[in-house]
Each structure stands twice: as C-alpha cells, then as structure tokens.
Amino acid sequence: MSDTHAQTVAFVRHTEIPPAPPPPGQTGAVKWMRENLFSGPFNTIMTLLGVYIVYTLVVGIFPWIANGVWGVDNIRECREITQGNGGACFAVIEQRWQQLLFGFEYPSSEYWRPTFAFVLLFVAVAPVLFLNLPRIMLAFTGIYPFLAYFLIWGGTILIPITALLGFVVGYFAFRRLERNSFAAGLFGAVAAALITWWVTGFLVQAAPNFLALPEVASRNMGGFMLNMILGTVCVSLSLPIGIALALGRQSHMPIIKWICVIFIEFIRGVPLITLLFVANVVLAYFFPPETSLDLILRVIIMITMFSSAYIAEVIRGGLAALPRGQYEAADSLGLDYAQATRLIIMPQALKISIPGIVNVAVGLFKDTTLVSVISMFDLVGMIRGPILSSTDWAGVYWELWAFASVLFFVVCYGISQYSQWLERKLQTGHR
C-alpha cells in the first residue's frame, strides 16, 4: 500500500478509551477537606479555630493522663510521685472500682451475680432490638426480669417463679377473653394473675429456702449497678405506660381522657427531684401501715411515672403526625379500635417517635444520678459520699468524675447509635 493511500484511510477504534483519572485535588482527603473544612473564608476561620482549641485541650490533658499514677494506697503517695508533672491519681479508681460499680455494702463474694445479670441483659434485649433474630429468643426476654431479680436480690427461686407464673396465666386469660372484647381480656388477665399469686404465695411461705441465694437488701445496692437497674427498669416500664397514656389522652371517653391529661400535665409540671423526695418520704403513707415498701421500688414508681408522662407526649406527637387516611384505611378494612391501633396506627407512630423516645430514655438514664440526693449511693452518691469523705482519697475529684463520665457516655452513646441505625433501617426520615 502506498503512503498516499495509507494517509487517506481513517482510523476507527473498536474499544473505549479508559477514562482519565480526576485531578488529585478532586479526590480523596483533599476533596473532602476542600468541601467540608475550607469551603469558604468563614469555614476556614472556624476550622483553624477548632484545630487550635483541640490542640490546646490535647496539650493540657495529655500530661494529666500520661503521667497518671497507679498502684498506690492513698492520695499522699500520689502527690509525692506526681510532684510538678501534673499527673492524675488514677490509683483511686484501681482501689475503689468495685465500690464504684457495685456499691459500698454489696457482698464482694456475690459480685458475680449482678455481673452475670448484666451479661444476660444483652441476650434478653437482642431479639427486641434486632428483628432478624429468631422469635423464640423472646421467651428468654420474658423470663429475664424475674431471673435478674433472683440474681441481684437473691432469696428463694420460688418468688420469681410464682411472679412469672402469674403473668403467664394472665396472658393466656387475656388471649382467651380478648375474643369477646379488649376490656374483658384486660380485666380477666388481671384477675387471673392476682388469683395465681394468692394461691402460689402459700408455696413460697412453706419453702422459704428452696434453691435460695443469699439475700441482699436494697439498702446495700449502690454504684453504677444501681443506675443500671433504675435506668433499665424505668425505661422498660415507661414505654408501655406512655403508649397507654398517649392513647388515653386521645380517647373519646371524657373520664379516661381527663385522667390522662391531668396525670401528664401534673407530672410534667413537677421536677423529678421533688418526686424523688415524695418517694422517699410520702409514698409509703399511701399503702397499708403493715406494708414495708422497698425504697428502690418507690423510686422506680416515681421515675417511671415521670418518664412515662414525657414519652406519652412524644408518642402523641407521632399519632398527630399520621395522616387521617391511615385511620380511614383501618376502618375500611373492618378493623376494630384495638386491631387498628396495634396493626396500623401504633407501628407508624412509634417509627416517627423514635428520636423523641430515645431522647427521653437518655435523659432518664442520666437523671438516675438524682437519687443521690435522697441518700441512695449510686455512682455519684458513692463519689460524693464514702470515697471523697475518706481520709485516704480526700481531694481527688477529676479522676472519679472522669470515670463516671466515661461510663455514662458509653451507655448513652450506644443508645444514640442504635436509634440512628434503627431510623435508617425503618426509613423514618423524609426523602
């Protein structure tokens, strides 16, 4: 072929040219920093200011942690070692971590019991938090509250067994009578449970030491364990009570509606610390004179009432956000009030209310530290009381409060992250 003919033939590619890589400034960390940290003069100034603040904090805190002292017996030995280097006295945590977690008077030989109950808590809540787990695990979730009571408080195992038996009998009575009406099922369940507890109570009296663990009085409960007990129990109880109050407030029956309205508005208008004083001093007068109501139980009642009022308002907001067509769709399917609420209305309202419910739960867990004002030695009460008042560790503050902050942060951050994951999974946000 001649050179002239070769120059007149066009060249056609049969494959696509691979795309050229983008400029280095438009990918990776450089692109992210340009878009998020240095996108404008104001953002650039704020970024530099933030870097300066973080640098100042790190420079100030790092020596305090790096030069920390462990393995001494009192603050005087700490001060002798940390002369001039600004180190922390972490030895107080090493010496008193058991009291910070379990309280001052909980028997040290029984620490395995609340620890085991805490581990089982994750197994119990797993099928509730993650719906893809086998539903058979919900049976252990129902058993766990009674098992945890037996492990932490001790006594004969017949007490939690009889309590569980009453709930089981009440559940089957409800399912049997619910076919007639929801109210008949509810009253029948309560009656069946009360009769079961009355009959089986004689069995507990006849064998008080049957498969018993050493009893631990409630006044011996303390430390972070007490915060976990109050937070877990109160959040678990306040959610169904809050749902009932929210539905009652929207009821068309005037008596039920105004009872719920008065309860919610009164509780929301009273500080929690006032209710705790009521639980400590006044609540016992509402029970028969021969009744010795446990202080922890009284505190659980008051904190549950407080949090359920706030959860009721959060759920009421979720109910108000539902379009009217959802209620009309339930009516068109021929569902009664209980079926429509359980199958259509409440699942959607709870999805909308997830952020608010989690906010109340996190706030409630942190508010459990208020029990220290009524002489209950929770984590804060232990720090302010037996530990700081001792001559060995008088003057140690930041180390103990930092330890308490880490514990509460881990729990509250875990709750927050789970709620965000659940929101993404259920797609509660608007697109």
PDB file of C-alpha atoms in Angstrom, residues 96-106 220-230 368-369 371 376-383 387 407-408:
ATOM      1  CA  ARG A  96     -12.299   1.656  94.632  1.00  0.00           C
ATOM      2  CA  TRP A  97     -13.585   0.382  91.278  1.00  0.00           C
ATOM      3  CA  GLN A  98     -15.627  -2.340  92.948  1.00  0.00           C
ATOM      4  CA  GLN A  99     -17.415   0.206  95.124  1.00  0.00           C
ATOM      5  CA  LEU A 100     -17.976   2.469  92.132  1.00  0.00           C
ATOM      6  CA  LEU A 101     -19.624  -0.366  90.236  1.00  0.00           C
ATOM      7  CA  PHE A 102     -21.429  -2.341  92.946  1.00  0.00           C
ATOM      8  CA  GLY A 103     -21.744  -0.043  95.930  1.00  0.00           C
ATOM      9  CA  PHE A 104     -20.200   0.082  99.351  1.00  0.00           C
ATOM     10  CA  GLU A 105     -22.096  -2.730 101.084  1.00  0.00           C
ATOM     11  CA  TYR A 106     -22.879  -5.268  98.368  1.00  0.00           C
ATOM     12  CA  ASN A 220     -26.967  -2.435 100.087  1.00  0.00           C
ATOM     13  CA  MET A 221     -27.420  -1.717  96.375  1.00  0.00           C
ATOM     14  CA  GLY A 222     -25.234   1.045  95.017  1.00  0.00           C
ATOM     15  CA  GLY A 223     -22.723   2.217  92.473  1.00  0.00           C
ATOM     16  CA  PHE A 224     -23.250   2.114  88.741  1.00  0.00           C
ATOM     17  CA  MET A 225     -25.229  -1.085  89.225  1.00  0.00           C
ATOM     18  CA  LEU A 226     -27.999   0.957  90.862  1.00  0.00           C
ATOM     19  CA  ASN A 227     -28.047   3.394  87.933  1.00  0.00           C
ATOM     20  CA  MET A 228     -28.322   0.486  85.502  1.00  0.00           C
ATOM     21  CA  ILE A 229     -31.162  -1.097  87.489  1.00  0.00           C
ATOM     22  CA  LEU A 230     -33.151   2.132  87.673  1.00  0.00           C
ATOM     23  CA  THR A 368     -30.928   8.408  87.778  1.00  0.00           C
ATOM     24  CA  THR A 369     -27.979  10.172  89.420  1.00  0.00           C
ATOM     25  CA  VAL A 371     -31.243   9.554  93.633  1.00  0.00           C
ATOM     26  CA  MET A 376     -29.044   6.396  97.779  1.00  0.00           C
ATOM     27  CA  PHE A 377     -25.449   5.549  96.966  1.00  0.00           C
ATOM     28  CA  ASP A 378     -25.456   5.299  93.203  1.00  0.00           C
ATOM     29  CA  LEU A 379     -22.304   6.100  91.238  1.00  0.00           C
ATOM     30  CA  VAL A 380     -22.498   9.830  92.027  1.00  0.00           C
ATOM     31  CA  GLY A 381     -23.513   9.108  95.605  1.00  0.00           C
ATOM     32  CA  MET A 382     -20.514   6.835  96.047  1.00  0.00           C
ATOM     33  CA  ILE A 383     -18.160   9.516  94.745  1.00  0.00           C
ATOM     34  CA  ILE A 387     -14.961   7.821  98.696  1.00  0.00           C
ATOM     35  CA  LEU A 407     -19.404   5.031  81.980  1.00  0.00           C
ATOM     36  CA  PHE A 408     -22.422   7.216  81.255  1.00  0.00           C
TER      37      PHE A 408
END
